[in-house]
Short mmCIF file of C-alpha atoms in Angstrom, two decimals:
data_model
loop_
_atom_site.label_atom_id
_atom_site.label_comp_id
_atom_site.label_asym_id
_atom_site.label_seq_id
_atom_site.Cartn_x
_atom_site.Cartn_y
_atom_site.Cartn_z
CA MET F 64 0.00 0.00 0.00
CA LYS F 65 1.29 3.48 -0.83
CA SER F 66 2.09 5.83 1.99
CA ARG F 67 0.08 9.00 2.26
CA GLU F 68 3.23 11.01 1.43
CA GLN F 69 3.75 8.99 -1.76
CA GLU F 70 0.11 9.56 -2.78
CA TYR F 71 0.44 13.32 -2.24
CA ARG F 72 3.73 13.33 -4.20
CA GLU F 73 2.11 11.53 -7.15
CA LEU F 74 -0.86 13.90 -7.12
CA PHE F 75 1.52 16.87 -7.05
CA MET F 76 3.52 15.41 -9.93
CA ALA F 77 0.43 14.83 -12.07
CA GLU F 78 -0.81 18.38 -11.53
CA ALA F 79 2.64 19.98 -11.90
CA LEU F 80 3.30 18.21 -15.22
CA GLU F 81 -0.02 19.53 -16.52
CA TYR F 82 1.03 23.01 -15.40
CA TYR F 83 4.39 22.59 -17.14
CA ASP F 84 2.80 21.60 -20.46
CA ALA F 85 0.32 24.47 -20.20
CA MET F 86 3.07 26.97 -19.33
CA SER F 87 5.12 25.95 -22.37
CA ARG F 88 2.08 26.32 -24.62
CA HIS F 89 1.03 29.72 -23.26
CA LEU F 90 4.60 31.06 -23.39
CA SER F 91 4.74 30.22 -27.10
CA GLU F 92 1.38 31.94 -27.60
CA LEU F 93 2.61 35.00 -25.75
CA GLU F 94 5.82 35.10 -27.80
CA ARG F 95 3.76 35.08 -31.00
CA ASN F 96 1.36 37.71 -29.66
CA PRO F 97 2.66 39.72 -26.66
CA GLN F 98 -0.81 41.32 -26.40
CA ASP F 99 -2.50 37.96 -25.73
CA THR F 100 -4.10 38.82 -22.39
CA ALA F 101 -5.70 35.39 -21.95
CA ALA F 102 -2.34 33.60 -22.25
CA LEU F 103 -0.72 36.11 -19.89
CA ASN F 104 -3.46 35.70 -17.25
CA GLU F 105 -3.25 31.93 -17.52
CA LEU F 106 0.55 31.99 -17.08
CA PHE F 107 0.14 34.16 -13.98
CA ARG F 108 -2.45 31.73 -12.56
CA LEU F 109 -0.34 28.64 -13.30
CA MET F 110 2.74 30.18 -11.64
CA HIS F 111 0.67 31.17 -8.61
CA ASN F 112 -0.77 27.65 -8.21
CA LEU F 113 2.59 25.94 -8.77
CA LYS F 114 4.20 28.23 -6.20
CA ALA F 115 1.55 27.37 -3.58
CA ASN F 116 1.65 23.63 -4.27
CA ALA F 117 5.46 23.44 -4.33
CA ARG F 118 5.80 25.35 -1.07
CA ALA F 119 3.14 23.17 0.57
CA MET F 120 5.13 20.08 -0.47
CA GLY F 121 8.41 21.55 0.78
CA PHE F 122 10.02 22.07 -2.68
CA VAL F 123 11.49 25.45 -1.80
CA ASP F 124 13.55 26.16 -4.96
CA MET F 125 10.67 25.26 -7.25
CA GLY F 126 8.33 27.48 -5.26
CA GLU F 127 10.87 30.33 -5.40
CA VAL F 128 11.30 30.12 -9.20
CA ALA F 129 7.51 30.06 -9.66
CA HIS F 130 7.16 33.00 -7.26
CA LYS F 131 9.61 35.17 -9.20
CA MET F 132 8.00 34.18 -12.50
CA GLU F 133 4.61 35.14 -11.03
CA THR F 134 6.08 38.54 -10.09
CA LEU F 135 7.40 39.06 -13.61
CA PHE F 136 4.09 38.16 -15.24
CA GLY F 137 2.37 40.42 -12.71
CA GLN F 138 4.56 43.32 -13.94
CA ILE F 139 3.63 42.52 -17.53
CA ARG F 140 -0.08 42.39 -16.59
CA SER F 141 0.20 45.82 -14.96
CA GLN F 142 1.99 47.09 -18.09
CA GLU F 143 5.14 47.99 -16.16
CA ARG F 144 7.14 46.12 -18.79
CA ALA F 145 6.68 44.27 -22.10
CA PHE F 146 7.24 40.61 -22.96
CA THR F 147 10.29 41.23 -25.17
CA GLY F 148 14.06 40.88 -25.27
CA ALA F 149 15.91 39.01 -22.54
CA LEU F 150 12.65 38.48 -20.67
CA VAL F 151 11.42 36.07 -23.34
CA THR F 152 14.62 34.01 -23.34
CA LEU F 153 14.84 33.81 -19.56
CA THR F 154 11.19 32.89 -18.97
CA PHE F 155 11.48 30.03 -21.48
CA ARG F 156 14.62 28.85 -19.68
CA ALA F 157 12.88 29.20 -16.30
CA VAL F 158 9.98 27.04 -17.47
CA ASP F 159 12.49 24.41 -18.67
CA VAL F 160 14.14 24.49 -15.24
CA LEU F 161 10.74 24.07 -13.59
CA GLY F 162 10.12 21.03 -15.82
CA THR F 163 13.47 19.56 -14.75
CA MET F 164 12.63 20.17 -11.11
CA ILE F 165 9.20 18.51 -11.48
CA ARG F 166 10.72 15.43 -13.13
CA ALA F 167 13.39 15.31 -10.42
CA VAL F 168 10.61 15.11 -7.82
CA GLY F 169 9.10 12.16 -9.67
CA SER F 170 12.40 10.28 -9.84
CA GLY F 171 13.37 11.16 -6.28
CA GLN F 172 16.53 12.96 -7.44
CA ASP F 173 18.04 16.28 -6.46
CA SER F 174 16.47 19.12 -8.47
CA GLY F 175 19.87 20.80 -8.95
CA GLU F 176 21.17 24.31 -8.41
CA ALA F 177 18.80 27.18 -9.31
CA LYS F 178 20.75 30.09 -7.80
CA GLY F 179 21.90 31.48 -11.15
CA LEU F 180 18.38 31.47 -12.55
CA LEU F 181 16.95 33.05 -9.41
CA ASP F 182 19.60 35.82 -9.50
CA ASN F 183 18.77 36.57 -13.13
CA LEU F 184 15.05 36.63 -12.39
CA ASP F 185 15.76 39.10 -9.56
CA LEU F 186 17.66 41.34 -11.98
CA LEU F 187 14.76 41.25 -14.43
CA ILE F 188 12.28 42.11 -11.69
CA LYS F 189 14.43 45.14 -10.79
CA GLY F 190 14.44 46.17 -14.45
CA GLU F 191 18.08 45.25 -15.01
CA GLU F 192 19.57 43.01 -17.70
CA PRO F 193 20.21 39.39 -16.69
CA VAL F 194 23.73 37.97 -16.65
CA GLU F 195 24.30 35.01 -18.97
CA THR F 196 25.61 32.30 -16.66
CA GLN F 197 24.62 29.17 -18.50
CA ALA F 198 26.30 27.68 -21.53
CA ALA F 199 24.15 26.80 -24.51
CA PRO F 200 22.82 23.22 -24.31
CA THR F 201 24.57 20.55 -26.31
CA GLU F 202 22.81 18.65 -29.08
CA GLU F 203 22.41 15.62 -26.82
CA GLU F 204 20.83 17.75 -24.10
CA VAL F 205 18.41 19.24 -26.64
CA ASP F 206 17.37 15.77 -27.85
CA SER F 207 17.03 14.56 -24.29
CA ASP F 208 14.88 17.52 -23.34
CA ALA F 209 12.65 17.00 -26.35
CA ALA F 210 12.11 13.38 -25.37
CA ARG F 211 11.32 14.26 -21.78
CA LYS F 212 8.70 16.77 -22.86
CA LEU F 213 6.72 13.90 -24.37
CA GLU F 214 6.43 12.15 -21.01
CA LEU F 215 2.93 11.48 -19.70
CA SER F 216 1.87 11.40 -16.09
CA ASP F 217 1.18 8.03 -14.43
CA LEU F 218 -2.05 9.48 -13.08
CA VAL F 219 -5.20 10.32 -14.99
CA TYR F 220 -8.12 12.53 -14.00
CA ILE F 221 -11.51 10.83 -14.28
CA PRO F 222 -14.79 12.75 -14.20
CA VAL F 223 -16.91 11.67 -11.24
CA LYS F 224 -19.82 10.91 -13.58
CA LYS F 225 -17.73 8.22 -15.27
CA LEU F 226 -16.95 6.66 -11.90
CA ASP F 227 -20.63 6.78 -10.94
CA ASN F 228 -21.52 5.01 -14.17
CA LEU F 229 -18.79 2.41 -13.60
CA LEU F 230 -20.03 1.71 -10.08
CA ASN F 231 -23.59 1.43 -11.38
CA LEU F 232 -22.48 -1.17 -13.93
CA VAL F 233 -20.59 -3.08 -11.24
CA GLY F 234 -23.77 -3.05 -9.16
CA GLU F 235 -25.66 -4.64 -12.06
CA LEU F 236 -22.88 -7.21 -12.40
CA VAL F 237 -23.08 -8.10 -8.69
CA ILE F 238 -26.83 -8.63 -8.93
CA ASP F 239 -26.40 -10.95 -11.94
CA ARG F 240 -23.53 -12.72 -10.16
CA ASP F 241 -25.80 -13.57 -7.23
CA ARG F 242 -28.42 -14.82 -9.69
CA ILE F 243 -25.88 -17.08 -11.46
CA LEU F 244 -24.63 -18.42 -8.11
CA THR F 245 -28.18 -19.34 -7.10
CA LEU F 246 -28.90 -20.98 -10.47
CA ALA F 247 -25.66 -22.97 -10.29
CA GLU F 248 -26.62 -24.32 -6.88
CA GLU F 249 -30.15 -25.15 -8.06
CA LEU F 250 -28.90 -26.99 -11.18
CA GLY F 251 -26.15 -28.82 -9.29
CA HIS F 252 -23.78 -28.60 -12.27
CA SER F 253 -20.22 -28.80 -10.87
CA ALA F 254 -18.51 -26.93 -13.75
CA LEU F 255 -21.11 -24.16 -13.61
CA GLN F 256 -20.72 -23.96 -9.82
CA ALA F 257 -16.91 -23.60 -10.14
CA THR F 258 -17.32 -20.88 -12.78
CA ALA F 259 -19.87 -19.09 -10.61
CA ARG F 260 -17.52 -19.16 -7.61
CA HIS F 261 -14.70 -17.72 -9.78
CA LEU F 262 -17.08 -15.05 -11.05
CA PHE F 263 -17.92 -14.24 -7.43
CA ARG F 264 -14.26 -13.68 -6.50
CA ILE F 265 -13.53 -11.56 -9.58
CA SER F 266 -16.62 -9.39 -9.26
CA ASP F 267 -16.04 -8.98 -5.52
CA ASP F 268 -12.51 -7.66 -6.17
CA LEU F 269 -13.80 -5.46 -8.98
CA GLN F 270 -16.54 -4.02 -6.77
CA TYR F 271 -14.18 -3.08 -3.96
CA SER F 272 -11.58 -1.74 -6.41
CA VAL F 273 -14.15 0.64 -7.92
CA MET F 274 -15.38 1.66 -4.49
CA ASP F 275 -11.77 2.28 -3.41
CA VAL F 276 -11.20 4.63 -6.35
CA ARG F 277 -14.11 6.77 -5.18
CA LEU F 278 -12.70 7.20 -1.68
CA VAL F 279 -11.30 10.60 -0.79
CA GLY F 280 -9.73 11.96 2.38
CA ALA F 281 -12.12 13.67 4.80
CA GLY F 282 -9.66 16.58 4.79
CA VAL F 283 -11.16 17.64 1.45
CA LEU F 284 -14.17 18.78 3.49
CA LEU F 285 -12.66 19.48 6.92
CA ASN F 286 -10.04 21.90 5.59
CA LYS F 287 -12.81 24.24 4.44
CA PHE F 288 -14.03 24.87 7.99
CA PRO F 289 -11.35 27.23 9.42
CA ARG F 290 -12.73 30.02 7.23
CA VAL F 291 -16.36 29.10 8.02
CA VAL F 292 -15.73 29.09 11.77
CA ARG F 293 -13.79 32.34 11.56
CA ASP F 294 -16.64 34.09 9.73
CA VAL F 295 -19.40 32.83 12.04
CA ALA F 296 -17.36 33.65 15.15
CA ALA F 297 -16.74 37.18 13.84
CA THR F 298 -20.47 37.66 13.18
CA GLU F 299 -21.39 36.39 16.64
CA ASN F 300 -18.59 38.24 18.46
CA LYS F 301 -17.12 35.02 19.79
CA GLN F 302 -13.61 33.72 20.18
CA VAL F 303 -13.14 30.20 18.85
CA GLU F 304 -10.11 27.94 18.56
CA LEU F 305 -10.75 25.26 15.97
CA THR F 306 -9.01 21.89 15.96
CA LEU F 307 -9.20 19.51 12.99
CA ALA F 308 -8.31 15.82 13.12
CA GLY F 309 -8.66 12.76 10.89
CA GLN F 310 -8.20 14.46 7.53
CA ASP F 311 -6.74 11.21 6.17
CA VAL F 312 -9.84 9.11 6.96
CA GLN F 313 -11.20 7.77 3.68
CA ILE F 314 -14.86 8.10 2.71
CA ASP F 315 -16.89 7.81 -0.48
CA ARG F 316 -16.89 11.11 -2.34
CA ASN F 317 -20.67 11.00 -2.84
CA VAL F 318 -21.25 10.46 0.90
CA LEU F 319 -19.00 13.41 1.66
CA GLN F 320 -20.78 15.58 -0.89
CA LEU F 321 -24.25 14.70 0.42
CA ILE F 322 -23.26 15.40 4.02
CA THR F 323 -21.52 18.73 3.37
CA ASP F 324 -24.53 20.97 4.05
CA ALA F 325 -25.50 18.98 7.17
CA LEU F 326 -22.00 19.27 8.64
CA LEU F 327 -21.90 22.96 7.80
CA HIS F 328 -25.20 23.43 9.65
CA ILE F 329 -23.93 21.62 12.75
CA VAL F 330 -20.67 23.60 12.84
CA ARG F 331 -22.47 26.93 12.47
CA ASN F 332 -24.94 25.75 15.12
CA ALA F 333 -22.07 24.85 17.48
CA VAL F 334 -20.56 28.34 17.20
CA SER F 335 -23.88 30.17 17.30
CA HIS F 336 -25.76 28.12 19.95
CA GLY F 337 -23.13 25.99 21.60
CA LEU F 338 -20.31 28.38 22.47
CA GLU F 339 -20.89 31.30 24.82
CA GLU F 340 -19.67 34.85 24.31
CA PRO F 341 -16.30 35.65 25.98
CA ALA F 342 -17.87 37.51 28.93
CA ALA F 343 -20.27 34.65 29.65
CA ARG F 344 -17.44 32.11 29.47
CA LEU F 345 -15.30 34.13 31.87
CA ALA F 346 -18.25 34.44 34.26
CA ALA F 347 -18.66 30.65 34.11
CA GLY F 348 -15.01 30.15 34.99
CA LYS F 349 -13.97 29.16 31.45
CA PRO F 350 -11.31 30.65 29.16
CA ALA F 351 -12.70 33.41 26.97
CA THR F 352 -11.84 31.40 23.85
CA GLY F 353 -14.15 28.48 23.15
CA GLN F 354 -12.80 25.18 21.89
CA LEU F 355 -14.35 23.57 18.82
CA SER F 356 -13.05 20.37 17.26
CA ILE F 357 -14.13 18.69 14.03
CA SER F 358 -12.74 15.22 13.57
CA ALA F 359 -13.16 12.17 11.36
CA LEU F 360 -12.55 8.65 12.58
CA THR F 361 -13.52 5.13 11.68
CA GLU F 362 -15.66 2.72 13.68
CA ARG F 363 -15.88 -0.77 12.18
CA ASP F 364 -17.30 -0.21 8.66
CA ASP F 365 -18.57 3.31 9.39
CA VAL F 366 -16.98 6.74 9.26
CA LEU F 367 -17.74 9.07 12.16
CA LEU F 368 -17.67 12.84 11.79
CA GLN F 369 -17.67 14.51 15.20
CA VAL F 370 -18.30 18.15 16.06
CA GLN F 371 -17.45 18.85 19.71
CA ASP F 372 -17.61 22.12 21.63
CA ASP F 373 -16.93 23.10 25.23
CA GLY F 374 -19.85 25.50 25.35
CA ARG F 375 -23.00 25.75 27.41
CA GLY F 376 -24.40 22.29 26.59
CA ILE F 377 -28.04 21.47 25.92
CA ASP F 378 -30.50 22.69 28.57
CA THR F 379 -32.70 19.59 28.61
CA GLU F 380 -35.48 21.16 30.65
CA ALA F 381 -35.58 24.24 28.40
CA VAL F 382 -35.93 21.98 25.33
CA ARG F 383 -38.68 20.03 27.08
CA ARG F 384 -40.61 23.22 27.88
CA LYS F 385 -40.15 24.62 24.37
CA ALA F 386 -41.37 21.37 22.78
CA VAL F 387 -44.51 21.40 24.94
CA ARG F 388 -45.09 25.09 24.19
CA LYS F 389 -44.82 24.43 20.45
CA GLY F 390 -47.23 21.49 20.73
CA LEU F 391 -44.71 18.90 19.55
CA VAL F 392 -45.46 16.71 22.54
CA SER F 393 -47.92 16.76 25.41
CA ALA F 394 -46.76 17.81 28.86
CA GLU F 395 -47.53 14.34 30.18
CA ALA F 396 -45.54 12.59 27.45
CA ALA F 397 -42.67 15.08 27.74
CA ALA F 398 -42.39 14.42 31.46
CA LEU F 399 -41.78 10.72 30.72
CA LEU F 400 -38.92 11.34 28.26
CA ASP F 401 -35.32 10.81 29.34
CA GLU F 402 -32.68 13.34 28.24
CA HIS F 403 -31.91 11.51 24.98
CA GLY F 404 -35.63 11.43 24.21
CA VAL F 405 -35.82 15.18 24.84
CA TRP F 406 -32.76 15.87 22.67
CA ALA F 407 -34.43 13.89 19.86
CA LEU F 408 -37.06 16.67 19.80
CA LEU F 409 -34.37 19.06 18.54
CA PHE F 410 -34.59 17.23 15.21
CA GLU F 411 -38.32 17.80 14.75
CA PRO F 412 -39.17 20.03 11.74
CA GLY F 413 -39.32 23.73 12.59
CA PHE F 414 -37.97 23.30 16.10
CA SER F 415 -35.39 25.89 17.17
CA MET F 416 -34.15 27.08 20.54
CA ALA F 417 -33.17 30.45 19.09
CA GLU F 418 -35.35 33.23 20.48
CA GLN F 419 -34.08 35.81 17.99
CA ILE F 420 -33.60 35.57 14.24
CA THR F 421 -29.97 36.16 13.19
CA ASP F 422 -28.01 35.53 10.02
CA ILE F 423 -27.00 32.19 11.51
CA SER F 424 -30.08 30.79 13.23
CA GLY F 425 -33.68 31.21 14.25
CA ARG F 426 -35.27 31.00 10.80
CA GLY F 427 -36.92 27.64 11.40
CA VAL F 428 -34.30 25.76 9.40
CA GLY F 429 -33.18 23.47 12.14
CA LEU F 430 -31.51 20.19 12.83
CA ASP F 431 -34.34 18.32 11.06
CA VAL F 432 -32.55 19.19 7.81
CA VAL F 433 -29.43 17.51 9.16
CA LYS F 434 -31.41 14.45 10.20
CA LEU F 435 -33.04 14.13 6.78
CA ALA F 436 -29.64 14.29 5.05
CA ILE F 437 -28.22 11.59 7.30
CA ASP F 438 -31.32 9.44 6.88
CA SER F 439 -30.97 9.63 3.10
CA LEU F 440 -27.52 8.08 3.44
CA GLY F 441 -28.65 5.41 5.87
CA GLY F 442 -26.58 7.01 8.62
CA GLN F 443 -27.22 7.93 12.25
CA LEU F 444 -26.84 11.04 14.37
CA ARG F 445 -25.74 10.73 17.99
CA VAL F 446 -25.87 13.51 20.55
CA ASN F 447 -24.06 13.75 23.85
CA SER F 448 -24.21 16.82 26.03
CA GLU F 449 -23.51 18.00 29.55
CA LEU F 450 -24.97 21.25 30.79
CA GLY F 451 -22.25 23.84 31.16
CA LYS F 452 -19.55 21.64 29.66
CA GLY F 453 -20.40 21.20 26.00
CA THR F 454 -22.02 19.12 23.29
CA THR F 455 -20.85 16.51 20.83
CA PHE F 456 -22.69 15.71 17.61
CA THR F 457 -21.56 12.50 15.94
CA LEU F 458 -22.57 11.73 12.36
CA VAL F 459 -22.31 7.99 11.74
CA LEU F 460 -21.95 7.52 7.99
CA PRO F 461 -21.47 4.51 5.74
CA THR F 462 -18.10 4.40 3.96
CA SER F 463 -20.03 3.85 0.74
CA ILE F 464 -23.69 4.06 -0.20
CA ALA F 465 -23.35 1.56 -3.04
CA VAL F 466 -23.59 -1.60 -0.94
CA LYS F 467 -25.59 -2.01 2.27
CA GLY F 468 -25.77 -4.73 4.84
CA ALA F 469 -29.43 -5.77 5.14
CA LEU F 470 -31.65 -8.19 7.00
CA LEU F 471 -34.10 -9.95 4.71
CA ILE F 472 -37.55 -10.58 6.14
CA GLU F 473 -40.72 -12.11 4.68
CA LEU F 474 -44.25 -10.81 4.81
CA GLU F 475 -47.08 -12.54 2.94
CA GLU F 476 -44.57 -14.57 0.88
CA ARG F 477 -42.73 -11.45 -0.28
CA ALA F 478 -39.18 -10.56 0.79
CA TYR F 479 -38.26 -7.12 2.12
CA ALA F 480 -34.82 -5.80 3.04
CA VAL F 481 -34.19 -3.77 6.20
CA PRO F 482 -30.84 -1.90 6.39
CA LEU F 483 -28.77 -3.28 9.27
CA LEU F 484 -28.03 0.25 10.42
CA HIS F 485 -31.61 0.52 11.69
CA THR F 486 -32.09 -3.02 13.01
CA ASP F 487 -31.88 -3.34 16.79
CA THR F 488 -33.05 -6.79 17.90
CA VAL F 489 -34.87 -9.82 16.53
CA LEU F 490 -37.34 -11.52 18.86
CA ALA F 491 -39.62 -14.57 18.87
CA LEU F 492 -42.34 -13.70 21.39
CA ALA F 493 -45.02 -15.85 22.95
CA ASN F 494 -48.49 -14.37 23.47
CA ASP F 495 -47.86 -13.73 27.17
CA GLN F 496 -44.82 -11.57 26.33
CA ILE F 497 -46.99 -9.08 24.48
CA PHE F 498 -49.44 -6.78 26.30
CA ALA F 499 -51.78 -4.00 25.23
CA VAL F 500 -51.72 -0.42 26.60
CA GLY F 501 -53.81 2.45 25.28
CA GLY F 502 -54.68 0.65 22.04
CA LEU F 503 -51.05 -0.32 21.35
CA LEU F 504 -49.36 -3.69 21.54
CA MET F 505 -46.21 -3.50 23.65
CA THR F 506 -43.35 -5.70 24.82
CA ARG F 507 -40.40 -5.26 27.14
CA VAL F 508 -36.96 -5.01 25.55
CA GLN F 509 -34.00 -4.35 27.84
CA ASP F 510 -36.23 -2.78 30.52
CA GLU F 511 -37.95 -0.54 27.98
CA ASN F 512 -41.54 -0.69 26.79
CA VAL F 513 -41.46 -0.92 22.99
CA PRO F 514 -44.59 -0.57 20.83
CA ILE F 515 -45.31 -3.36 18.33
CA VAL F 516 -47.26 -2.98 15.11
CA PRO F 517 -47.95 -5.47 12.33
CA LEU F 518 -45.80 -4.42 9.39
CA ARG F 519 -48.68 -5.12 7.01
CA GLN F 520 -50.76 -2.40 8.75
CA LEU F 521 -48.08 0.21 7.96
CA LEU F 522 -47.43 -0.96 4.41
CA TYR F 523 -51.09 -1.25 3.46
CA ALA F 524 -52.38 1.80 5.38
CA GLU F 525 -54.34 4.22 3.18
CA GLY F 526 -55.44 7.79 3.77
CA ASP F 527 -55.01 9.64 7.03
CA GLU F 528 -57.03 7.30 9.21
CA GLN F 529 -55.55 6.23 12.52
CA LEU F 530 -54.43 2.65 12.96
CA PRO F 531 -57.09 0.48 14.64
CA ARG F 532 -56.79 0.15 18.41
CA ALA F 533 -55.01 -3.10 19.12
CA THR F 534 -55.78 -5.67 21.81
CA ARG F 535 -54.18 -9.00 22.66
CA ALA F 536 -57.26 -10.64 21.14
CA ASP F 537 -55.85 -9.62 17.74
CA LEU F 538 -52.94 -11.99 18.19
CA PRO F 539 -53.25 -15.52 16.72
CA THR F 540 -54.04 -18.15 19.30
CA ASP F 541 -52.34 -21.09 17.61
CA GLY F 542 -49.62 -21.11 20.27
CA GLY F 543 -46.84 -20.20 17.82
CA LEU F 544 -44.21 -17.58 18.45
CA HIS F 545 -44.55 -14.11 16.95
CA GLN F 546 -41.58 -12.93 14.89
CA VAL F 547 -40.73 -9.34 15.81
CA LEU F 548 -38.02 -7.14 14.33
CA ILE F 549 -37.11 -4.23 16.60
CA VAL F 550 -35.94 -1.28 14.53
CA SER F 551 -34.58 2.01 15.86
CA TYR F 552 -34.59 5.54 14.56
CA ASN F 553 -33.78 8.81 16.35
CA ASN F 554 -33.65 7.08 19.77
CA ARG F 555 -37.08 5.50 19.19
CA ARG F 556 -37.61 1.76 19.03
CA LEU F 557 -40.45 0.15 17.13
CA GLY F 558 -41.33 -3.56 16.88
CA LEU F 559 -42.51 -4.82 13.48
CA LEU F 560 -44.56 -8.03 13.42
CA ILE F 561 -43.50 -10.04 10.38
CA ASP F 562 -44.02 -13.57 9.07
CA ARG F 563 -40.43 -14.78 9.29
CA PHE F 564 -36.76 -13.87 9.09
CA LEU F 565 -34.85 -14.99 5.99
CA ARG F 566 -31.15 -14.09 6.22
CA GLN F 567 -28.58 -11.31 6.38
CA GLN F 568 -26.69 -10.28 3.23
CA ASN F 569 -25.12 -7.35 1.41
CA ILE F 570 -27.40 -5.81 -1.18
CA VAL F 571 -26.92 -3.37 -4.04
CA VAL F 572 -29.67 -0.79 -3.69
CA LYS F 573 -31.14 0.68 -6.86
CA SER F 574 -33.38 3.73 -6.85
CA LEU F 575 -37.06 3.26 -7.57
CA SER F 576 -38.14 4.67 -10.89
CA LYS F 577 -41.05 7.05 -11.36
CA PRO F 578 -43.79 7.08 -10.10
CA LEU F 579 -42.76 4.58 -7.38
CA ASP F 580 -39.97 6.89 -6.16
CA THR F 581 -42.62 9.01 -4.43
CA ILE F 582 -43.48 6.22 -1.97
CA ASP F 583 -41.71 7.23 1.23
CA LEU F 584 -41.84 3.80 2.86
CA PHE F 585 -39.34 2.29 0.43
CA GLY F 586 -35.72 3.42 0.15
CA GLY F 587 -35.07 1.53 -3.09
CA VAL F 588 -35.12 -1.92 -4.57
CA THR F 589 -32.68 -4.77 -5.02
CA LEU F 590 -32.70 -8.05 -6.90
CA LEU F 591 -32.16 -11.25 -4.97
CA GLY F 592 -30.24 -14.26 -6.23
CA ASN F 593 -33.48 -16.09 -7.07
CA GLY F 594 -34.47 -13.27 -9.43
CA GLN F 595 -37.07 -11.87 -7.05
CA LEU F 596 -37.36 -8.11 -6.68
CA CYS F 597 -36.99 -7.04 -3.08
CA LEU F 598 -38.12 -3.65 -1.76
CA VAL F 599 -35.86 -1.95 0.78
CA LEU F 600 -37.82 -0.60 3.74
CA ASP F 601 -37.20 2.99 4.84
CA VAL F 602 -37.18 2.68 8.64
CA PRO F 603 -37.28 6.45 9.36
CA ALA F 604 -40.37 6.77 7.13
CA LEU F 605 -42.04 3.73 8.76
CA THR F 606 -41.36 5.19 12.22
CA ARG F 607 -42.75 8.57 11.25
CA LEU F 608 -45.85 6.92 9.76
CA PHE F 609 -46.43 4.92 12.96
CA LEU F 610 -46.10 8.05 15.12
CA ALA F 611 -48.56 9.91 12.90
CA LYS F 612 -51.17 7.14 12.81
CA ARG F 613 -50.93 5.49 16.21
CA PRO F 614 -54.26 5.46 18.03
#
């Protein structure tokens, strides 16, 4: 496996070689037409970028040559001088030297002495004539240079759309692979079975290779936050010290892109709501500067993005009162909620603790937007808080959204897939383990009363009518055990009565096509090895439907 330093070096090389080719082309254009503003601007931009990249990688001489070239092209842009005479010769030579330096980086060799070139560039910048310190190249050197200029980078840039299409095709291949495996087992043909097993290994490697190509470092996103935090802190008159960690953690680019707005919202929320103003912090015995950390880390197959502050923490009782006042929950029900249950109310649509509208908060766009984004990825959001000490939001995200672990269940001879991320417990309950309270069937799971509802009632419910009040008399009396899948969403557990459990397996989820994509209860569809279409249940939508229709 390549080291991170080697990866960065290769990326730098690929980009720098592109810059070198472009610089050579634009210099020739500028020599033909010194008034070519577009070529001049592009040369200035390329030198500026190469200077920044080279300095970031520690290639000081390369960065210095690019810096002086940038200064020269800046003088030409401001019409302090013209692109003529010794300037033309020296800039061509400087670009050649940059090319040599870039290739030296790729081969791990010393880039050579650049002092003479730098001195001459300094003279040109001061408006003086350069001193010829380099002998004319020999014929061999000219031939060698010409050959080197035809080199191509070992890296290629691929549009993300092409990668998406490739992954989609691999998904189709995996579905057909499972189908062939099942057919081979059913036919019992040994040669076909061996071929199917080989196909399985090849396609498995192919799938993970494609997924690996799409992984990017979390730093791509995290490194954008220093400016965001600085701007929000300035607006809110707060002092914030930001710490970033885990920039090297790898995550699917699409996951990172889909979660960007949600993470931005949480970070702005942490500065605006979480951290106190300096005077309030000093009064509370804290340093005037608040601490905010954004970190990425891995946990088994998931990537965790954490936003942690040392601010005021969540006032659980204030949230409880606000939720009752807004009618989100009755006073009686609110009194029964533990602190995690109360914090879950923060993610209800339209809920906000802000009393005043500012540029940052209080406009009714709350954490429900964050929750919806995470739900769409099949992720989870965890909250931990201590009054007066701070709050931590943890976004639990899948490394990739292409393949999901799922539990297959059966209802009325049809298979359904439930993402493992939302499965809590599987139970086989006797009649005396289920009781009825207030029109709901309930059972005890780990000292908690959990409501149970037949899955068919949720899937086949029509209109806005409430679910019928349930009693134990509704349960079959044949003495068999009831199969119950406990799912969880936003700190709420819900038991689904099903016919039977099938198995656990990885599935490739495909989006539902129109008009089925408007059905909230299904998050997509997959094809099982036996050729049967299998709908993927959307647990958040099922939970919301149950809460809306419970008697």
